[in-house]
């Protein structure tokens, strides 16, 4: 089957299919399966999906401190949790990488979610990643270890190196997660055990 909507498709269905295909990890066949599944469940399935999606931009925001997502106007479940280790901070590319690290249970400290990686060619600057505010945050929280958990790609390494250059305070350890993760790949492709080993096997970065 060609990866386009069937010719007999009414335009609204083709549009919906097009939107589903834009989702990460959803190919043409999966998009079709989801769409037919929704059609089988009836109008309510479309309404509740649409409502839940529309609520996200209204009710979810980035925590101004760690830049992870939180419920709008609510305390950040990571920054405000007194049981977390405030002496360690893990720098990750994305909120989804944060979720992967949380799932390992190996790290119970604070985070800095970059929301991207430094890339002069794509115009991503340190301030776009909240890095202009990071040194002050480390000082305010009296952080003694910064773990660089950006992926082992060219941009991930360049970003790790830049973050390390920001940390000049004596007594702050800078470490990099030890990789069992293949060079050039994303954290997303690592299973929980590999990531867990990468965290416990972290090495001094400098
Ligand atoms: Zn936070």
PDB file of C-alpha atoms and ligand atoms in Angstrom:
ATOM      1  CA  UNK A   1       0.000   0.000   0.000  1.00  0.00           C
ATOM      2  CA  UNK A   2       1.277   3.476  -0.834  1.00  0.00           C
ATOM      3  CA  UNK A   3       1.875   5.663   2.188  1.00  0.00           C
ATOM      4  CA  UNK A   4      -0.930   8.044   1.356  1.00  0.00           C
ATOM      5  CA  UNK A   5      -4.575   8.108   2.391  1.00  0.00           C
ATOM      6  CA  UNK A   6      -6.774   5.721   0.356  1.00  0.00           C
ATOM      7  CA  UNK A   7      -8.425   7.542  -2.561  1.00  0.00           C
ATOM      8  CA  UNK A   8     -11.884   6.820  -1.161  1.00  0.00           C
ATOM      9  CA  UNK A   9     -11.020   8.653   2.093  1.00  0.00           C
ATOM     10  CA  UNK A  10     -13.225  11.625   2.979  1.00  0.00           C
ATOM     11  CA  UNK A  11     -11.086  14.751   3.352  1.00  0.00           C
ATOM     12  CA  UNK A  12     -11.573  15.076   7.174  1.00  0.00           C
ATOM     13  CA  UNK A  13     -10.279  11.527   7.640  1.00  0.00           C
ATOM     14  CA  UNK A  14      -7.308  12.184   5.370  1.00  0.00           C
ATOM     15  CA  UNK A  15      -6.496  15.277   7.427  1.00  0.00           C
ATOM     16  CA  UNK A  16      -6.719  13.343  10.676  1.00  0.00           C
ATOM     17  CA  UNK A  17      -4.521  10.603   9.199  1.00  0.00           C
ATOM     18  CA  UNK A  18      -2.002  13.233   8.156  1.00  0.00           C
ATOM     19  CA  UNK A  19      -1.849  14.609  11.712  1.00  0.00           C
ATOM     20  CA  UNK A  20      -1.408  11.135  13.207  1.00  0.00           C
ATOM     21  CA  UNK A  21       1.431  10.370  10.793  1.00  0.00           C
ATOM     22  CA  UNK A  22       3.299  13.438  12.042  1.00  0.00           C
ATOM     23  CA  UNK A  23       3.530  11.874  15.508  1.00  0.00           C
ATOM     24  CA  UNK A  24       6.891  10.449  16.483  1.00  0.00           C
ATOM     25  CA  UNK A  25       7.141   6.708  16.019  1.00  0.00           C
ATOM     26  CA  UNK A  26       3.825   6.469  14.155  1.00  0.00           C
ATOM     27  CA  UNK A  27       4.116   5.307  10.570  1.00  0.00           C
ATOM     28  CA  UNK A  28       1.396   5.166   7.945  1.00  0.00           C
ATOM     29  CA  UNK A  29       0.117   1.729   8.963  1.00  0.00           C
ATOM     30  CA  UNK A  30      -0.034   2.594  12.668  1.00  0.00           C
ATOM     31  CA  UNK A  31      -1.799   5.873  11.878  1.00  0.00           C
ATOM     32  CA  UNK A  32      -4.427   3.994   9.876  1.00  0.00           C
ATOM     33  CA  UNK A  33      -4.882   1.494  12.707  1.00  0.00           C
ATOM     34  CA  UNK A  34      -5.333   4.295  15.263  1.00  0.00           C
ATOM     35  CA  UNK A  35      -7.808   6.107  13.030  1.00  0.00           C
ATOM     36  CA  UNK A  36      -9.914   2.991  12.403  1.00  0.00           C
ATOM     37  CA  UNK A  37      -9.774   2.221  16.125  1.00  0.00           C
ATOM     38  CA  UNK A  38     -11.162   5.670  16.908  1.00  0.00           C
ATOM     39  CA  UNK A  39     -13.867   5.320  14.258  1.00  0.00           C
ATOM     40  CA  UNK A  40     -14.893   1.998  15.778  1.00  0.00           C
ATOM     41  CA  UNK A  41     -15.198   3.574  19.228  1.00  0.00           C
ATOM     42  CA  UNK A  42     -17.472   6.329  17.958  1.00  0.00           C
ATOM     43  CA  UNK A  43     -17.627  10.143  18.206  1.00  0.00           C
ATOM     44  CA  UNK A  44     -16.810  10.218  21.937  1.00  0.00           C
ATOM     45  CA  UNK A  45     -13.364   8.738  21.252  1.00  0.00           C
ATOM     46  CA  UNK A  46     -12.512  11.693  18.989  1.00  0.00           C
ATOM     47  CA  UNK A  47     -13.932  14.244  21.417  1.00  0.00           C
ATOM     48  CA  UNK A  48     -12.078  13.008  24.467  1.00  0.00           C
ATOM     49  CA  UNK A  49      -8.797  12.700  22.550  1.00  0.00           C
ATOM     50  CA  UNK A  50      -9.204  16.232  21.151  1.00  0.00           C
ATOM     51  CA  UNK A  51     -10.088  17.655  24.585  1.00  0.00           C
ATOM     52  CA  UNK A  52      -7.113  16.016  26.277  1.00  0.00           C
ATOM     53  CA  UNK A  53      -4.753  17.375  23.615  1.00  0.00           C
ATOM     54  CA  UNK A  54      -6.227  20.885  23.729  1.00  0.00           C
ATOM     55  CA  UNK A  55      -5.816  21.015  27.512  1.00  0.00           C
ATOM     56  CA  UNK A  56      -2.057  20.430  27.376  1.00  0.00           C
ATOM     57  CA  UNK A  57      -0.918  23.894  26.190  1.00  0.00           C
ATOM     58  CA  UNK A  58      -3.312  25.507  28.687  1.00  0.00           C
ATOM     59  CA  UNK A  59      -2.545  23.374  31.730  1.00  0.00           C
ATOM     60  CA  UNK A  60       1.094  22.411  31.314  1.00  0.00           C
ATOM     61  CA  UNK A  61       4.116  24.703  31.546  1.00  0.00           C
ATOM     62  CA  UNK A  62       7.851  24.428  31.978  1.00  0.00           C
ATOM     63  CA  UNK A  63       9.181  24.750  35.523  1.00  0.00           C
ATOM     64  CA  UNK A  64      11.216  27.979  35.454  1.00  0.00           C
ATOM     65  CA  UNK A  65      13.935  26.278  37.474  1.00  0.00           C
ATOM     66  CA  UNK A  66      14.560  22.813  36.004  1.00  0.00           C
ATOM     67  CA  UNK A  67      12.623  23.409  32.747  1.00  0.00           C
ATOM     68  CA  UNK A  68      10.796  20.067  33.080  1.00  0.00           C
ATOM     69  CA  UNK A  69       7.041  20.063  32.455  1.00  0.00           C
ATOM     70  CA  UNK A  70       4.714  20.619  35.387  1.00  0.00           C
ATOM     71  CA  UNK A  71       1.032  21.355  35.876  1.00  0.00           C
ATOM     72  CA  UNK A  72       0.534  25.083  35.361  1.00  0.00           C
ATOM     73  CA  UNK A  73       0.695  27.047  38.601  1.00  0.00           C
ATOM     74  CA  UNK A  74       1.546  23.937  40.655  1.00  0.00           C
ATOM     75  CA  UNK A  75       4.812  23.247  42.501  1.00  0.00           C
ATOM     76  CA  UNK A  76       7.352  21.301  40.438  1.00  0.00           C
ATOM     77  CA  UNK A  77       7.258  17.662  41.609  1.00  0.00           C
ATOM     78  CA  UNK A  78      11.038  17.428  41.068  1.00  0.00           C
ATOM     79  CA  UNK A  79      12.403  20.745  42.390  1.00  0.00           C
ATOM     80  CA  UNK A  80      10.013  20.912  45.350  1.00  0.00           C
ATOM     81  CA  UNK A  81      10.458  17.329  46.511  1.00  0.00           C
ATOM     82  CA  UNK A  82      12.445  17.583  49.745  1.00  0.00           C
ATOM     83  CA  UNK A  83      13.386  13.906  49.598  1.00  0.00           C
ATOM     84  CA  UNK A  84      15.454  14.396  46.459  1.00  0.00           C
ATOM     85  CA  UNK A  85      19.217  14.809  46.677  1.00  0.00           C
ATOM     86  CA  UNK A  86      19.846  18.507  46.171  1.00  0.00           C
ATOM     87  CA  UNK A  87      23.608  18.118  45.888  1.00  0.00           C
ATOM     88  CA  UNK A  88      23.458  16.458  42.449  1.00  0.00           C
ATOM     89  CA  UNK A  89      22.077  17.826  39.209  1.00  0.00           C
ATOM     90  CA  UNK A  90      21.684  15.909  35.960  1.00  0.00           C
ATOM     91  CA  UNK A  91      21.725  17.765  32.637  1.00  0.00           C
ATOM     92  CA  UNK A  92      19.521  16.114  29.992  1.00  0.00           C
ATOM     93  CA  UNK A  93      18.570  16.989  26.435  1.00  0.00           C
ATOM     94  CA  UNK A  94      14.831  16.563  26.808  1.00  0.00           C
ATOM     95  CA  UNK A  95      11.954  15.896  29.173  1.00  0.00           C
ATOM     96  CA  UNK A  96      11.647  12.442  27.623  1.00  0.00           C
ATOM     97  CA  UNK A  97      15.296  11.692  28.524  1.00  0.00           C
ATOM     98  CA  UNK A  98      14.454  12.833  32.063  1.00  0.00           C
ATOM     99  CA  UNK A  99      11.630  10.267  32.146  1.00  0.00           C
ATOM    100  CA  UNK A 100      14.033   7.543  31.000  1.00  0.00           C
ATOM    101  CA  UNK A 101      16.506   8.393  33.759  1.00  0.00           C
ATOM    102  CA  UNK A 102      13.731   8.574  36.366  1.00  0.00           C
ATOM    103  CA  UNK A 103      12.582   5.118  35.242  1.00  0.00           C
ATOM    104  CA  UNK A 104      16.006   3.617  36.062  1.00  0.00           C
ATOM    105  CA  UNK A 105      15.643   4.677  39.722  1.00  0.00           C
ATOM    106  CA  UNK A 106      19.429   5.307  39.763  1.00  0.00           C
ATOM    107  CA  UNK A 107      19.241   9.063  40.131  1.00  0.00           C
ATOM    108  CA  UNK A 108      17.290  10.958  42.779  1.00  0.00           C
ATOM    109  CA  UNK A 109      18.752  14.433  42.378  1.00  0.00           C
ATOM    110  CA  UNK A 110      17.763  17.570  40.511  1.00  0.00           C
ATOM    111  CA  UNK A 111      17.626  18.130  36.765  1.00  0.00           C
ATOM    112  CA  UNK A 112      18.298  20.729  34.137  1.00  0.00           C
ATOM    113  CA  UNK A 113      16.284  20.021  30.993  1.00  0.00           C
ATOM    114  CA  UNK A 114      17.999  21.707  28.063  1.00  0.00           C
ATOM    115  CA  UNK A 115      15.138  21.341  25.596  1.00  0.00           C
ATOM    116  CA  UNK A 116      17.625  20.799  22.754  1.00  0.00           C
ATOM    117  CA  UNK A 117      21.352  20.715  22.076  1.00  0.00           C
ATOM    118  CA  UNK A 118      23.733  23.499  21.117  1.00  0.00           C
ATOM    119  CA  UNK A 119      23.934  23.870  17.372  1.00  0.00           C
ATOM    120  CA  UNK A 120      25.336  26.958  15.673  1.00  0.00           C
ATOM    121  CA  UNK A 121      24.038  25.692  12.309  1.00  0.00           C
ATOM    122  CA  UNK A 122      20.461  25.436  13.649  1.00  0.00           C
ATOM    123  CA  UNK A 123      20.818  28.679  15.576  1.00  0.00           C
ATOM    124  CA  UNK A 124      20.473  27.060  19.023  1.00  0.00           C
ATOM    125  CA  UNK A 125      22.347  29.241  21.517  1.00  0.00           C
ATOM    126  CA  UNK A 126      23.206  28.611  25.185  1.00  0.00           C
ATOM    127  CA  UNK A 127      20.446  30.966  26.341  1.00  0.00           C
ATOM    128  CA  UNK A 128      17.883  28.945  24.363  1.00  0.00           C
ATOM    129  CA  UNK A 129      18.770  26.003  26.601  1.00  0.00           C
ATOM    130  CA  UNK A 130      18.588  27.923  29.886  1.00  0.00           C
ATOM    131  CA  UNK A 131      22.367  27.707  30.237  1.00  0.00           C
ATOM    132  CA  UNK A 132      22.750  31.402  31.023  1.00  0.00           C
ATOM    133  CA  UNK A 133      20.877  30.716  34.281  1.00  0.00           C
ATOM    134  CA  UNK A 134      22.527  27.427  35.180  1.00  0.00           C
ATOM    135  CA  UNK A 135      25.616  28.723  37.085  1.00  0.00           C
ATOM    136  CA  UNK A 136      23.459  30.818  39.433  1.00  0.00           C
ATOM    137  CA  UNK A 137      21.145  27.874  40.016  1.00  0.00           C
ATOM    138  CA  UNK A 138      24.035  25.552  40.888  1.00  0.00           C
ATOM    139  CA  UNK A 139      25.293  28.119  43.374  1.00  0.00           C
ATOM    140  CA  UNK A 140      21.876  28.746  44.939  1.00  0.00           C
ATOM    141  CA  UNK A 141      21.271  25.013  45.391  1.00  0.00           C
ATOM    142  CA  UNK A 142      24.840  24.296  46.573  1.00  0.00           C
ATOM    143  CA  UNK A 143      25.135  21.536  43.973  1.00  0.00           C
ATOM    144  CA  UNK A 144      28.340  19.475  44.324  1.00  0.00           C
ATOM    145  CA  UNK A 145      27.999  17.186  41.307  1.00  0.00           C
ATOM    146  CA  UNK A 146      26.788  17.913  37.788  1.00  0.00           C
ATOM    147  CA  UNK A 147      26.137  14.831  35.672  1.00  0.00           C
ATOM    148  CA  UNK A 148      26.245  15.438  31.935  1.00  0.00           C
ATOM    149  CA  UNK A 149      23.702  13.072  30.386  1.00  0.00           C
ATOM    150  CA  UNK A 150      23.462  14.483  26.871  1.00  0.00           C
ATOM    151  CA  UNK A 151      23.609  11.816  24.127  1.00  0.00           C
ATOM    152  CA  UNK A 152      26.963  10.609  22.703  1.00  0.00           C
ATOM    153  CA  UNK A 153      26.423  12.459  19.418  1.00  0.00           C
ATOM    154  CA  UNK A 154      28.497  15.364  18.043  1.00  0.00           C
ATOM    155  CA  UNK A 155      25.968  17.930  19.296  1.00  0.00           C
ATOM    156  CA  UNK A 156      25.540  16.073  22.602  1.00  0.00           C
ATOM    157  CA  UNK A 157      29.317  16.086  23.201  1.00  0.00           C
ATOM    158  CA  UNK A 158      29.667  19.750  22.220  1.00  0.00           C
ATOM    159  CA  UNK A 159      26.839  20.655  24.609  1.00  0.00           C
ATOM    160  CA  UNK A 160      28.378  18.604  27.434  1.00  0.00           C
ATOM    161  CA  UNK A 161      31.702  20.347  26.880  1.00  0.00           C
ATOM    162  CA  UNK A 162      30.044  23.771  26.942  1.00  0.00           C
ATOM    163  CA  UNK A 163      28.126  23.006  30.157  1.00  0.00           C
ATOM    164  CA  UNK A 164      31.366  21.799  31.785  1.00  0.00           C
ATOM    165  CA  UNK A 165      33.051  25.068  30.820  1.00  0.00           C
ATOM    166  CA  UNK A 166      30.375  26.975  32.767  1.00  0.00           C
ATOM    167  CA  UNK A 167      31.208  25.173  35.995  1.00  0.00           C
ATOM    168  CA  UNK A 168      34.257  26.703  37.534  1.00  0.00           C
ATOM    169  CA  UNK A 169      33.401  26.568  41.241  1.00  0.00           C
ATOM    170  CA  UNK A 170      35.909  24.493  43.212  1.00  0.00           C
ATOM    171  CA  UNK A 171      34.474  21.390  44.830  1.00  0.00           C
ATOM    172  CA  UNK A 172      31.914  20.756  42.100  1.00  0.00           C
ATOM    173  CA  UNK A 173      32.444  17.396  40.427  1.00  0.00           C
ATOM    174  CA  UNK A 174      31.537  17.252  36.747  1.00  0.00           C
ATOM    175  CA  UNK A 175      30.836  13.750  35.460  1.00  0.00           C
ATOM    176  CA  UNK A 176      29.651  12.231  32.197  1.00  0.00           C
ATOM    177  CA  UNK A 177      27.444   9.170  32.045  1.00  0.00           C
ATOM    178  CA  UNK A 178      29.590   6.183  31.079  1.00  0.00           C
ATOM    179  CA  UNK A 179      28.296   4.886  27.855  1.00  0.00           C
ATOM    180  CA  UNK A 180      27.176   1.437  26.957  1.00  0.00           C
ATOM    181  CA  UNK A 181      25.010   3.529  24.671  1.00  0.00           C
ATOM    182  CA  UNK A 182      26.351   3.273  21.094  1.00  0.00           C
ATOM    183  CA  UNK A 183      28.154   6.417  19.940  1.00  0.00           C
ATOM    184  CA  UNK A 184      25.961   8.555  17.746  1.00  0.00           C
ATOM    185  CA  UNK A 185      22.685   7.271  19.173  1.00  0.00           C
ATOM    186  CA  UNK A 186      19.967   8.749  21.310  1.00  0.00           C
ATOM    187  CA  UNK A 187      19.252   7.856  24.927  1.00  0.00           C
ATOM    188  CA  UNK A 188      15.779   6.911  23.692  1.00  0.00           C
ATOM    189  CA  UNK A 189      17.188   3.789  22.027  1.00  0.00           C
ATOM    190  CA  UNK A 190      18.783   2.494  25.225  1.00  0.00           C
ATOM    191  CA  UNK A 191      16.986   0.102  27.483  1.00  0.00           C
ATOM    192  CA  UNK A 192      16.592   0.912  31.151  1.00  0.00           C
ATOM    193  CA  UNK A 193      19.395  -1.475  32.217  1.00  0.00           C
ATOM    194  CA  UNK A 194      21.930   0.055  29.836  1.00  0.00           C
ATOM    195  CA  UNK A 195      21.012   3.551  30.999  1.00  0.00           C
ATOM    196  CA  UNK A 196      21.180   2.438  34.598  1.00  0.00           C
ATOM    197  CA  UNK A 197      24.723   1.107  34.032  1.00  0.00           C
ATOM    198  CA  UNK A 198      25.649   4.304  32.187  1.00  0.00           C
ATOM    199  CA  UNK A 199      24.596   6.327  35.248  1.00  0.00           C
ATOM    200  CA  UNK A 200      26.326   4.212  37.870  1.00  0.00           C
ATOM    201  CA  UNK A 201      29.419   3.971  35.646  1.00  0.00           C
ATOM    202  CA  UNK A 202      29.680   7.725  35.204  1.00  0.00           C
ATOM    203  CA  UNK A 203      33.202   9.078  34.970  1.00  0.00           C
ATOM    204  CA  UNK A 204      34.889  12.328  35.866  1.00  0.00           C
ATOM    205  CA  UNK A 205      34.624  14.613  32.878  1.00  0.00           C
ATOM    206  CA  UNK A 206      37.695  16.661  33.658  1.00  0.00           C
TER     207      UNK A 206
HETATM  208 ZN1  LIG B   1      11.425  21.991  38.463  1.00  0.00          ZN
END
